[in-house]
PDB file of C-alpha atoms in Angstrom:
ATOM      1  CA  MET M   1     -17.928   4.609  -5.581  1.00  0.00           C
ATOM      2  CA  THR M   2     -19.474   2.153  -3.178  1.00  0.00           C
ATOM      3  CA  GLY M   3     -22.220   1.484  -5.738  1.00  0.00           C
ATOM      4  CA  GLN M   4     -19.781   0.232  -8.380  1.00  0.00           C
ATOM      5  CA  GLY M   5     -19.380  -3.451  -9.137  1.00  0.00           C
ATOM      6  CA  GLY M   6     -17.616  -5.379  -6.403  1.00  0.00           C
ATOM      7  CA  ALA M   7     -17.037  -2.202  -4.382  1.00  0.00           C
ATOM      8  CA  SER M   8     -18.192  -3.857  -1.172  1.00  0.00           C
ATOM      9  CA  ALA M   9     -17.266  -7.456  -1.940  1.00  0.00           C
ATOM     10  CA  GLY M  10     -14.603  -7.939   0.725  1.00  0.00           C
ATOM     11  CA  MET M  11     -11.044  -9.025  -0.021  1.00  0.00           C
ATOM     12  CA  VAL M  12     -12.004 -10.191  -3.503  1.00  0.00           C
ATOM     13  CA  GLY M  13     -13.738  -6.879  -4.217  1.00  0.00           C
ATOM     14  CA  SER M  14     -12.689  -3.899  -6.299  1.00  0.00           C
ATOM     15  CA  GLU M  15     -11.343  -0.478  -5.490  1.00  0.00           C
ATOM     16  CA  TYR M  16     -12.317   2.675  -7.340  1.00  0.00           C
ATOM     17  CA  CYS M  17     -10.674   6.060  -7.032  1.00  0.00           C
ATOM     18  CA  ALA M  18     -10.927   9.584  -8.374  1.00  0.00           C
ATOM     19  CA  LEU M  19      -9.552  13.088  -8.016  1.00  0.00           C
ATOM     20  CA  HIS M  20     -11.653  15.863  -6.505  1.00  0.00           C
ATOM     21  CA  TYR M  21     -11.017  19.441  -7.495  1.00  0.00           C
ATOM     22  CA  TYR M  22     -12.125  23.044  -7.104  1.00  0.00           C
ATOM     23  CA  ALA M  23     -13.070  25.424  -9.900  1.00  0.00           C
ATOM     24  CA  PRO M  24     -12.258  28.990  -8.669  1.00  0.00           C
ATOM     25  CA  ASP M  25     -14.317  30.716 -11.400  1.00  0.00           C
ATOM     26  CA  GLU M  26     -17.461  28.895 -10.293  1.00  0.00           C
ATOM     27  CA  GLN M  27     -16.492  28.400  -6.651  1.00  0.00           C
ATOM     28  CA  ALA M  28     -17.647  24.834  -7.155  1.00  0.00           C
ATOM     29  CA  TYR M  29     -16.282  21.413  -6.318  1.00  0.00           C
ATOM     30  CA  TYR M  30     -16.055  18.563  -8.801  1.00  0.00           C
ATOM     31  CA  LEU M  31     -15.161  14.880  -8.891  1.00  0.00           C
ATOM     32  CA  SER M  32     -13.231  13.358 -11.793  1.00  0.00           C
ATOM     33  CA  TYR M  33     -14.327  10.228 -13.583  1.00  0.00           C
ATOM     34  CA  LEU M  34     -13.755   7.130 -11.487  1.00  0.00           C
ATOM     35  CA  SER M  35     -10.701   5.023 -12.140  1.00  0.00           C
ATOM     36  CA  ASP M  36     -10.845   1.263 -11.825  1.00  0.00           C
ATOM     37  CA  VAL M  37      -7.373   0.811 -13.237  1.00  0.00           C
ATOM     38  CA  LYS M  38      -5.638  -1.844 -11.211  1.00  0.00           C
ATOM     39  CA  ARG M  39      -1.912  -1.659 -11.169  1.00  0.00           C
ATOM     40  CA  GLN M  40       0.476  -3.635  -9.089  1.00  0.00           C
ATOM     41  CA  PHE M  41       1.900  -1.031  -6.752  1.00  0.00           C
ATOM     42  CA  ASP M  42       4.037  -3.551  -4.969  1.00  0.00           C
ATOM     43  CA  THR M  43       5.138  -7.141  -5.345  1.00  0.00           C
ATOM     44  CA  TYR M  44       1.857  -8.387  -3.876  1.00  0.00           C
ATOM     45  CA  GLY M  45      -0.801  -6.200  -5.437  1.00  0.00           C
ATOM     46  CA  ARG M  46      -4.092  -7.697  -4.329  1.00  0.00           C
ATOM     47  CA  LYS M  47      -6.085  -4.492  -4.099  1.00  0.00           C
ATOM     48  CA  THR M  48      -5.181  -1.170  -5.595  1.00  0.00           C
ATOM     49  CA  CYS M  49      -6.574   1.619  -7.686  1.00  0.00           C
ATOM     50  CA  GLU M  50      -4.445   3.868  -9.832  1.00  0.00           C
ATOM     51  CA  MET M  51      -5.436   7.472  -9.251  1.00  0.00           C
ATOM     52  CA  PRO M  52      -5.623   9.668 -12.352  1.00  0.00           C
ATOM     53  CA  ALA M  53      -2.195  11.305 -12.646  1.00  0.00           C
ATOM     54  CA  ALA M  54      -3.551  14.489 -14.212  1.00  0.00           C
ATOM     55  CA  LEU M  55      -6.777  16.403 -14.654  1.00  0.00           C
ATOM     56  CA  ARG M  56      -8.136  17.143 -18.112  1.00  0.00           C
ATOM     57  CA  ASP M  57     -11.225  19.273 -17.668  1.00  0.00           C
ATOM     58  CA  LEU M  58     -11.191  21.639 -20.641  1.00  0.00           C
ATOM     59  CA  LYS M  59     -13.944  23.823 -19.161  1.00  0.00           C
ATOM     60  CA  ARG M  60     -11.987  24.347 -15.947  1.00  0.00           C
ATOM     61  CA  VAL M  61      -8.374  24.716 -16.939  1.00  0.00           C
ATOM     62  CA  ASN M  62      -7.451  26.564 -13.737  1.00  0.00           C
ATOM     63  CA  ALA M  63      -8.997  23.945 -11.478  1.00  0.00           C
ATOM     64  CA  LEU M  64      -7.167  23.100  -8.260  1.00  0.00           C
ATOM     65  CA  ILE M  65      -6.767  19.417  -7.439  1.00  0.00           C
ATOM     66  CA  LEU M  66      -7.729  19.095  -3.786  1.00  0.00           C
ATOM     67  CA  GLY M  67      -6.946  15.409  -3.326  1.00  0.00           C
ATOM     68  CA  GLY M  68      -8.321  11.987  -4.012  1.00  0.00           C
ATOM     69  CA  GLY M  69     -10.986   9.599  -2.907  1.00  0.00           C
ATOM     70  CA  HIS M  70     -11.339   5.834  -2.957  1.00  0.00           C
ATOM     71  CA  ASN M  71     -13.394   3.007  -1.555  1.00  0.00           C
ATOM     72  CA  HIS M  72     -12.241  -0.024   0.381  1.00  0.00           C
ATOM     73  CA  PRO M  73     -14.122  -3.204  -0.446  1.00  0.00           C
ATOM     74  CA  HIS M  74     -12.700  -5.017   2.576  1.00  0.00           C
ATOM     75  CA  ASN M  75     -12.434  -2.678   5.568  1.00  0.00           C
ATOM     76  CA  ARG M  76     -13.432   0.726   6.829  1.00  0.00           C
ATOM     77  CA  GLN M  77      -9.988   1.881   7.929  1.00  0.00           C
ATOM     78  CA  PHE M  78      -7.339   3.740   6.020  1.00  0.00           C
ATOM     79  CA  SER M  79      -4.490   1.363   5.258  1.00  0.00           C
ATOM     80  CA  PRO M  80      -0.967   2.329   6.356  1.00  0.00           C
ATOM     81  CA  GLY M  81      -0.217   2.683   2.638  1.00  0.00           C
ATOM     82  CA  ASP M  82      -2.999   5.274   2.314  1.00  0.00           C
ATOM     83  CA  LEU M  83      -1.553   7.387   5.096  1.00  0.00           C
ATOM     84  CA  ARG M  84       2.077   6.717   4.369  1.00  0.00           C
ATOM     85  CA  THR M  85       2.328   8.817   1.226  1.00  0.00           C
ATOM     86  CA  THR M  86       1.428  12.454   1.273  1.00  0.00           C
ATOM     87  CA  TRP M  87       0.211  14.841  -1.355  1.00  0.00           C
ATOM     88  CA  ASN M  88       3.021  17.172  -2.317  1.00  0.00           C
ATOM     89  CA  PRO M  89       2.388  19.995  -1.575  1.00  0.00           C
ATOM     90  CA  SER M  90      -0.209  19.245   1.067  1.00  0.00           C
ATOM     91  CA  ARG M  91      -2.040  22.545   0.409  1.00  0.00           C
ATOM     92  CA  ALA M  92      -3.431  24.103  -2.743  1.00  0.00           C
ATOM     93  CA  VAL M  93      -3.842  27.876  -3.090  1.00  0.00           C
ATOM     94  CA  ASP M  94      -6.252  29.830  -5.255  1.00  0.00           C
ATOM     95  CA  THR M  95      -3.867  32.548  -6.474  1.00  0.00           C
ATOM     96  CA  GLN M  96      -6.724  34.930  -7.346  1.00  0.00           C
ATOM     97  CA  THR M  97      -8.271  35.013  -3.884  1.00  0.00           C
ATOM     98  CA  GLY M  98      -5.424  33.688  -1.770  1.00  0.00           C
ATOM     99  CA  GLN M  99      -7.746  31.023  -0.400  1.00  0.00           C
ATOM    100  CA  SER M 100      -5.847  27.983   0.840  1.00  0.00           C
ATOM    101  CA  PHE M 101      -7.182  24.426   0.770  1.00  0.00           C
ATOM    102  CA  HIS M 102      -5.878  21.401   2.629  1.00  0.00           C
ATOM    103  CA  ARG M 103      -5.489  18.416   0.348  1.00  0.00           C
ATOM    104  CA  VAL M 104      -7.442  15.440   1.641  1.00  0.00           C
ATOM    105  CA  LEU M 105      -7.858  11.767   0.829  1.00  0.00           C
ATOM    106  CA  TYR M 106     -11.365  10.387   1.231  1.00  0.00           C
ATOM    107  CA  LEU M 107     -12.245   6.793   2.048  1.00  0.00           C
ATOM    108  CA  PHE M 108     -15.676   5.259   1.551  1.00  0.00           C
ATOM    109  CA  PHE M 109     -16.781   1.928   2.956  1.00  0.00           C
ATOM    110  CA  ARG M 110     -20.151   0.325   2.538  1.00  0.00           C
ATOM    111  CA  GLU M 111     -21.205  -1.683   5.560  1.00  0.00           C
ATOM    112  CA  ARG M 112     -23.159  -4.925   5.200  1.00  0.00           C
ATOM    113  CA  THR M 113     -26.184  -3.005   6.380  1.00  0.00           C
ATOM    114  CA  GLY M 114     -25.876  -0.776   3.303  1.00  0.00           C
ATOM    115  CA  VAL M 115     -24.732   2.241   5.309  1.00  0.00           C
ATOM    116  CA  CYS M 116     -21.861   4.122   3.664  1.00  0.00           C
ATOM    117  CA  ASN M 117     -19.216   5.323   6.091  1.00  0.00           C
ATOM    118  CA  ALA M 118     -16.965   8.152   4.952  1.00  0.00           C
ATOM    119  CA  TYR M 119     -13.568   9.156   6.315  1.00  0.00           C
ATOM    120  CA  ARG M 120     -11.009  11.714   5.307  1.00  0.00           C
ATOM    121  CA  TYR M 121      -7.310  12.174   5.887  1.00  0.00           C
ATOM    122  CA  ASP M 122      -6.092  15.758   5.858  1.00  0.00           C
ATOM    123  CA  HIS M 123      -2.576  15.690   4.411  1.00  0.00           C
ATOM    124  CA  ALA M 124      -1.780  19.142   5.836  1.00  0.00           C
ATOM    125  CA  SER M 125      -2.965  18.681   9.435  1.00  0.00           C
ATOM    126  CA  GLN M 126      -2.504  14.867   9.450  1.00  0.00           C
ATOM    127  CA  ILE M 127      -5.927  14.563  11.107  1.00  0.00           C
ATOM    128  CA  ILE M 128      -8.256  11.644  10.338  1.00  0.00           C
ATOM    129  CA  SER M 129     -11.956  12.487  10.541  1.00  0.00           C
ATOM    130  CA  ALA M 130     -15.184  10.519  10.226  1.00  0.00           C
ATOM    131  CA  LEU M 131     -18.376  11.895   8.733  1.00  0.00           C
ATOM    132  CA  ARG M 132     -21.020  11.711  11.460  1.00  0.00           C
ATOM    133  CA  ASN M 133     -24.453  13.290  11.012  1.00  0.00           C
ATOM    134  CA  GLY M 134     -23.150  15.602   8.319  1.00  0.00           C
ATOM    135  CA  GLN M 135     -20.171  16.811  10.369  1.00  0.00           C
ATOM    136  CA  TRP M 136     -16.509  15.866  10.057  1.00  0.00           C
ATOM    137  CA  VAL M 137     -15.471  14.616  13.494  1.00  0.00           C
ATOM    138  CA  PRO M 138     -11.732  14.144  14.205  1.00  0.00           C
ATOM    139  CA  ILE M 139     -11.033  10.597  15.376  1.00  0.00           C
ATOM    140  CA  GLY M 140      -7.244  10.315  15.140  1.00  0.00           C
ATOM    141  CA  ARG M 141      -4.027  11.502  13.607  1.00  0.00           C
ATOM    142  CA  THR M 142      -0.920  10.050  12.043  1.00  0.00           C
ATOM    143  CA  VAL M 143       2.164  10.219  14.216  1.00  0.00           C
ATOM    144  CA  ASP M 144       4.932   9.472  11.719  1.00  0.00           C
ATOM    145  CA  ASP M 145       5.635   8.950   8.035  1.00  0.00           C
ATOM    146  CA  SER M 146       4.840   5.229   8.201  1.00  0.00           C
ATOM    147  CA  GLY M 147       1.069   5.643   8.453  1.00  0.00           C
ATOM    148  CA  ASN M 148       0.907   4.847  12.168  1.00  0.00           C
ATOM    149  CA  ILE M 149      -2.214   6.273  13.805  1.00  0.00           C
ATOM    150  CA  GLN M 150      -2.958   7.540  17.287  1.00  0.00           C
ATOM    151  CA  MET M 151      -6.706   7.476  17.867  1.00  0.00           C
ATOM    152  CA  LEU M 152      -8.168  10.338  19.906  1.00  0.00           C
ATOM    153  CA  ASP M 153      -9.499   9.512  23.381  1.00  0.00           C
ATOM    154  CA  GLY M 154     -12.698   7.515  23.090  1.00  0.00           C
ATOM    155  CA  ALA M 155     -12.761   7.780  19.303  1.00  0.00           C
ATOM    156  CA  ASP M 156     -12.986   4.860  16.917  1.00  0.00           C
ATOM    157  CA  TRP M 157     -13.805   4.125  13.277  1.00  0.00           C
ATOM    158  CA  LEU M 158     -17.421   3.554  14.266  1.00  0.00           C
ATOM    159  CA  PRO M 159     -19.392   5.887  16.596  1.00  0.00           C
TER     160      PRO M 159
ATOM    161  CA  MET S   1      17.948 -46.239 -25.464  1.00  0.00           C
ATOM    162  CA  THR S   2      14.891 -45.070 -27.355  1.00  0.00           C
ATOM    163  CA  ARG S   3      12.875 -45.403 -24.159  1.00  0.00           C
ATOM    164  CA  THR S   4      15.392 -43.267 -22.239  1.00  0.00           C
ATOM    165  CA  LEU S   5      15.321 -40.559 -24.900  1.00  0.00           C
ATOM    166  CA  LEU S   6      11.533 -40.646 -24.901  1.00  0.00           C
ATOM    167  CA  SER S   7      11.440 -40.286 -21.109  1.00  0.00           C
ATOM    168  CA  ALA S   8      13.897 -37.379 -21.291  1.00  0.00           C
ATOM    169  CA  ALA S   9      11.788 -35.701 -23.963  1.00  0.00           C
ATOM    170  CA  VAL S  10       8.635 -36.108 -21.881  1.00  0.00           C
ATOM    171  CA  LEU S  11      10.427 -34.755 -18.810  1.00  0.00           C
ATOM    172  CA  LEU S  12      11.776 -31.753 -20.710  1.00  0.00           C
ATOM    173  CA  GLY S  13       8.349 -31.152 -22.120  1.00  0.00           C
ATOM    174  CA  LEU S  14       6.931 -31.046 -18.616  1.00  0.00           C
ATOM    175  CA  LEU S  15       9.484 -28.566 -17.263  1.00  0.00           C
ATOM    176  CA  PRO S  16       7.841 -25.402 -18.641  1.00  0.00           C
ATOM    177  CA  GLY S  17       4.599 -26.722 -17.198  1.00  0.00           C
ATOM    178  CA  CYS S  18       6.220 -26.867 -13.774  1.00  0.00           C
ATOM    179  CA  SER S  19       6.927 -23.153 -13.946  1.00  0.00           C
ATOM    180  CA  LEU S  20       3.305 -22.579 -14.840  1.00  0.00           C
ATOM    181  CA  LEU S  21       2.346 -24.532 -11.746  1.00  0.00           C
ATOM    182  CA  GLY S  22       4.429 -22.214  -9.619  1.00  0.00           C
ATOM    183  CA  TYR S  23       7.620 -24.235  -9.311  1.00  0.00           C
ATOM    184  CA  TYR S  24      10.672 -22.023  -9.087  1.00  0.00           C
ATOM    185  CA  LYS S  25      14.275 -22.981  -8.887  1.00  0.00           C
ATOM    186  CA  TYR S  26      15.659 -21.793  -5.574  1.00  0.00           C
ATOM    187  CA  GLU S  27      18.283 -19.186  -6.318  1.00  0.00           C
ATOM    188  CA  ARG S  28      21.201 -18.949  -3.953  1.00  0.00           C
ATOM    189  CA  ALA S  29      22.475 -15.470  -3.128  1.00  0.00           C
ATOM    190  CA  PRO S  30      25.490 -14.414  -5.191  1.00  0.00           C
ATOM    191  CA  ARG S  31      28.794 -14.831  -3.354  1.00  0.00           C
ATOM    192  CA  GLY S  32      31.590 -12.302  -2.986  1.00  0.00           C
ATOM    193  CA  THR S  33      35.173 -13.019  -3.853  1.00  0.00           C
ATOM    194  CA  PRO S  34      37.673 -14.650  -1.456  1.00  0.00           C
ATOM    195  CA  GLU S  35      39.435 -11.265  -1.278  1.00  0.00           C
ATOM    196  CA  GLU S  36      36.222  -9.601  -0.092  1.00  0.00           C
ATOM    197  CA  ALA S  37      35.720 -12.377   2.449  1.00  0.00           C
ATOM    198  CA  GLU S  38      39.217 -11.691   3.783  1.00  0.00           C
ATOM    199  CA  ARG S  39      38.257  -8.092   4.497  1.00  0.00           C
ATOM    200  CA  ILE S  40      35.222  -9.008   6.611  1.00  0.00           C
ATOM    201  CA  HIS S  41      35.718  -8.897  10.391  1.00  0.00           C
ATOM    202  CA  PHE S  42      32.801 -10.336  12.343  1.00  0.00           C
ATOM    203  CA  PRO S  43      31.805  -8.299  15.435  1.00  0.00           C
ATOM    204  CA  HIS S  44      32.299  -9.617  18.976  1.00  0.00           C
ATOM    205  CA  SER S  45      28.741  -8.652  19.955  1.00  0.00           C
ATOM    206  CA  TYR S  46      25.396  -8.460  18.162  1.00  0.00           C
ATOM    207  CA  ALA S  47      23.633  -6.661  20.990  1.00  0.00           C
ATOM    208  CA  GLU S  48      23.152  -3.537  18.857  1.00  0.00           C
ATOM    209  CA  GLY S  49      21.634  -5.518  15.998  1.00  0.00           C
ATOM    210  CA  ILE S  50      18.010  -5.961  14.999  1.00  0.00           C
ATOM    211  CA  HIS S  51      16.883  -8.996  16.980  1.00  0.00           C
ATOM    212  CA  LEU S  52      13.959 -11.206  15.933  1.00  0.00           C
ATOM    213  CA  ARG S  53      12.839 -14.016  18.212  1.00  0.00           C
ATOM    214  CA  GLY S  54      12.038 -17.326  16.554  1.00  0.00           C
ATOM    215  CA  PRO S  55       8.230 -16.956  16.516  1.00  0.00           C
ATOM    216  CA  GLU S  56       8.517 -13.435  15.095  1.00  0.00           C
ATOM    217  CA  LEU S  57      10.995 -14.651  12.490  1.00  0.00           C
ATOM    218  CA  ALA S  58       8.703 -17.539  11.510  1.00  0.00           C
ATOM    219  CA  ALA S  59       5.755 -15.136  11.070  1.00  0.00           C
ATOM    220  CA  PHE S  60       7.979 -12.742   9.131  1.00  0.00           C
ATOM    221  CA  ILE S  61       9.101 -15.498   6.728  1.00  0.00           C
ATOM    222  CA  VAL S  62       5.478 -16.491   6.066  1.00  0.00           C
ATOM    223  CA  ALA S  63       4.539 -12.871   5.318  1.00  0.00           C
ATOM    224  CA  LEU S  64       7.667 -12.265   3.261  1.00  0.00           C
ATOM    225  CA  ASN S  65       7.023 -15.305   1.073  1.00  0.00           C
ATOM    226  CA  GLU S  66       3.462 -14.139   0.555  1.00  0.00           C
ATOM    227  CA  PHE S  67       4.262 -10.484  -0.074  1.00  0.00           C
ATOM    228  CA  ILE S  68       7.412 -10.952  -2.146  1.00  0.00           C
ATOM    229  CA  PRO S  69       7.188 -14.356  -3.839  1.00  0.00           C
ATOM    230  CA  PRO S  70      10.065 -15.379  -6.145  1.00  0.00           C
ATOM    231  CA  HIS S  71      10.291 -13.417  -9.393  1.00  0.00           C
ATOM    232  CA  SER S  72       7.404 -11.099  -8.419  1.00  0.00           C
ATOM    233  CA  LYS S  73       7.364  -7.712 -10.112  1.00  0.00           C
ATOM    234  CA  ALA S  74       5.458  -4.494  -9.660  1.00  0.00           C
ATOM    235  CA  ASP S  75       3.603  -3.062 -12.628  1.00  0.00           C
ATOM    236  CA  THR S  76       2.815   0.635 -12.970  1.00  0.00           C
ATOM    237  CA  ALA S  77       2.484   3.125 -15.823  1.00  0.00           C
ATOM    238  CA  ASN S  78       5.794   4.688 -14.752  1.00  0.00           C
ATOM    239  CA  GLU S  79       8.879   2.590 -15.560  1.00  0.00           C
ATOM    240  CA  ALA S  80      11.039   4.203 -12.856  1.00  0.00           C
ATOM    241  CA  LEU S  81       8.294   3.566 -10.289  1.00  0.00           C
ATOM    242  CA  THR S  82       7.897  -0.042 -11.477  1.00  0.00           C
ATOM    243  CA  GLN S  83      11.606  -0.661 -11.026  1.00  0.00           C
ATOM    244  CA  CYS S  84      11.511   0.999  -7.604  1.00  0.00           C
ATOM    245  CA  LEU S  85       8.529  -1.034  -6.369  1.00  0.00           C
ATOM    246  CA  THR S  86      10.114  -4.247  -7.667  1.00  0.00           C
ATOM    247  CA  ARG S  87      13.260  -3.710  -5.588  1.00  0.00           C
ATOM    248  CA  ARG S  88      13.224  -5.558  -2.271  1.00  0.00           C
ATOM    249  CA  ASP S  89      15.012  -2.731  -0.467  1.00  0.00           C
ATOM    250  CA  THR S  90      12.167  -0.295  -1.261  1.00  0.00           C
ATOM    251  CA  TYR S  91      10.035  -1.867   1.477  1.00  0.00           C
ATOM    252  CA  ASP S  92      10.267  -1.291   5.211  1.00  0.00           C
ATOM    253  CA  ALA S  93       8.997  -4.169   7.324  1.00  0.00           C
ATOM    254  CA  THR S  94       7.584  -4.210  10.857  1.00  0.00           C
ATOM    255  CA  VAL S  95       6.769  -7.234  13.011  1.00  0.00           C
ATOM    256  CA  LEU S  96       4.380  -6.686  15.911  1.00  0.00           C
ATOM    257  CA  LYS S  97       3.535  -9.418  18.419  1.00  0.00           C
ATOM    258  CA  ALA S  98      -0.067  -9.095  19.612  1.00  0.00           C
ATOM    259  CA  ASN S  99       0.101 -12.235  21.745  1.00  0.00           C
ATOM    260  CA  ASP S 100       1.777 -15.658  21.695  1.00  0.00           C
ATOM    261  CA  ASP S 101      -0.542 -16.801  18.904  1.00  0.00           C
ATOM    262  CA  LEU S 102      -0.887 -13.652  16.793  1.00  0.00           C
ATOM    263  CA  TYR S 103       1.677 -11.587  14.931  1.00  0.00           C
ATOM    264  CA  PHE S 104       1.229  -8.667  12.552  1.00  0.00           C
ATOM    265  CA  VAL S 105       3.749  -8.190   9.762  1.00  0.00           C
ATOM    266  CA  SER S 106       3.581  -5.025   7.684  1.00  0.00           C
ATOM    267  CA  PHE S 107       5.391  -4.014   4.492  1.00  0.00           C
ATOM    268  CA  LEU S 108       5.412  -0.398   3.340  1.00  0.00           C
ATOM    269  CA  PRO S 109       7.079   0.965   0.218  1.00  0.00           C
ATOM    270  CA  LYS S 110       9.317   4.020   0.588  1.00  0.00           C
ATOM    271  CA  VAL S 111       9.644   5.241  -2.970  1.00  0.00           C
ATOM    272  CA  GLU S 112      11.631   8.303  -1.886  1.00  0.00           C
ATOM    273  CA  ARG S 113      14.489   5.846  -1.379  1.00  0.00           C
ATOM    274  CA  CYS S 114      14.624   5.567  -5.172  1.00  0.00           C
ATOM    275  CA  GLY S 115      14.687   9.351  -5.514  1.00  0.00           C
ATOM    276  CA  ILE S 116      11.052   9.419  -6.663  1.00  0.00           C
ATOM    277  CA  GLN S 117       8.702  12.186  -5.494  1.00  0.00           C
ATOM    278  CA  LEU S 118       5.152  11.393  -6.570  1.00  0.00           C
ATOM    279  CA  GLN S 119       2.737  14.246  -7.236  1.00  0.00           C
ATOM    280  CA  VAL S 120      -0.296  12.021  -6.784  1.00  0.00           C
ATOM    281  CA  PRO S 121       0.275   9.574  -3.939  1.00  0.00           C
ATOM    282  CA  LEU S 122      -0.118   5.822  -4.225  1.00  0.00           C
ATOM    283  CA  ILE S 123      -3.032   4.431  -2.295  1.00  0.00           C
ATOM    284  CA  ASP S 124      -3.091   1.058  -0.592  1.00  0.00           C
ATOM    285  CA  ALA S 125       0.464   0.123  -1.528  1.00  0.00           C
ATOM    286  CA  GLY S 126       2.034  -2.421   0.805  1.00  0.00           C
ATOM    287  CA  ALA S 127       0.228  -4.925   3.005  1.00  0.00           C
ATOM    288  CA  THR S 128      -0.185  -6.002   6.604  1.00  0.00           C
ATOM    289  CA  PHE S 129      -0.610  -9.689   7.457  1.00  0.00           C
ATOM    290  CA  ALA S 130      -2.081 -11.245  10.588  1.00  0.00           C
ATOM    291  CA  ILE S 131      -0.326 -14.576  11.159  1.00  0.00           C
ATOM    292  CA  ASP S 132      -0.796 -17.176  13.866  1.00  0.00           C
ATOM    293  CA  ARG S 133       1.833 -19.335  15.573  1.00  0.00           C
ATOM    294  CA  GLN S 134       1.113 -22.187  13.138  1.00  0.00           C
ATOM    295  CA  GLY S 135       2.117 -19.929  10.252  1.00  0.00           C
ATOM    296  CA  ARG S 136      -1.426 -19.443   8.938  1.00  0.00           C
ATOM    297  CA  ILE S 137      -2.439 -16.110   7.444  1.00  0.00           C
ATOM    298  CA  LEU S 138      -5.619 -15.107   9.265  1.00  0.00           C
ATOM    299  CA  ASN S 139      -6.256 -11.794   7.516  1.00  0.00           C
ATOM    300  CA  VAL S 140      -4.632  -9.219   5.258  1.00  0.00           C
ATOM    301  CA  LEU S 141      -5.082  -5.442   5.323  1.00  0.00           C
TER     302      LEU S 141
END
């Protein structure tokens, strides 16, 4: 996502988004095609990406949508709007195995140095984590339904 | 006479251009009837109300004009959602004073207010503005 055109071009840049899903028969994870559809989700509408509303993968008809992912061209934090709305339901269950998955929203931000920082918001636990050295490290959590965040002690968006 | 008509024609010809340049006629709020006015009793105290100090109000007006300019409309693939996001009362607003020279004003849509439950959530809807005491927008999230 961060390699797409304008994906790290600041406030005038572009957002891309996609669904990620799980195929129980293969026990494999997939990413949908990227969307660069820009809709005006409010009366201002400077930066948005319309997530695919449905999955059409004919080889994996029983796939479970596990959430979405998007880049920010302008900042490395989740916006209140990202955290304000929740996936409904916030968990997906593989009915064959009973395995439960938390639905998560990923955020990718490419720093000026070229480093890609990745974050995720777990809709079920409401925990925000940062990917550090291959591990998801909790850094904060939402405290209400308005996307307000309480950062964990000593934690920040950057290490 | 001919000159006056010509001037009027030129002026009328320019009017649509004014709208293209962003000129909008200020629309006054619709008024209730005299009978409705009769039924209104103003409270003796506003202590329980939502109070905005002048600097906060000034920052809020700047952000409001930017976020919801006249005649602005949302645009989505879902007509009910478009109508919801175009309504002014869909958005909750918060004003936060960081210091005497910096205010944050945030707008967040609450589409549940329209009775809409989205399966796939919206991302990045709404906006947060950083505004200084001079009414300048310093940054937008």
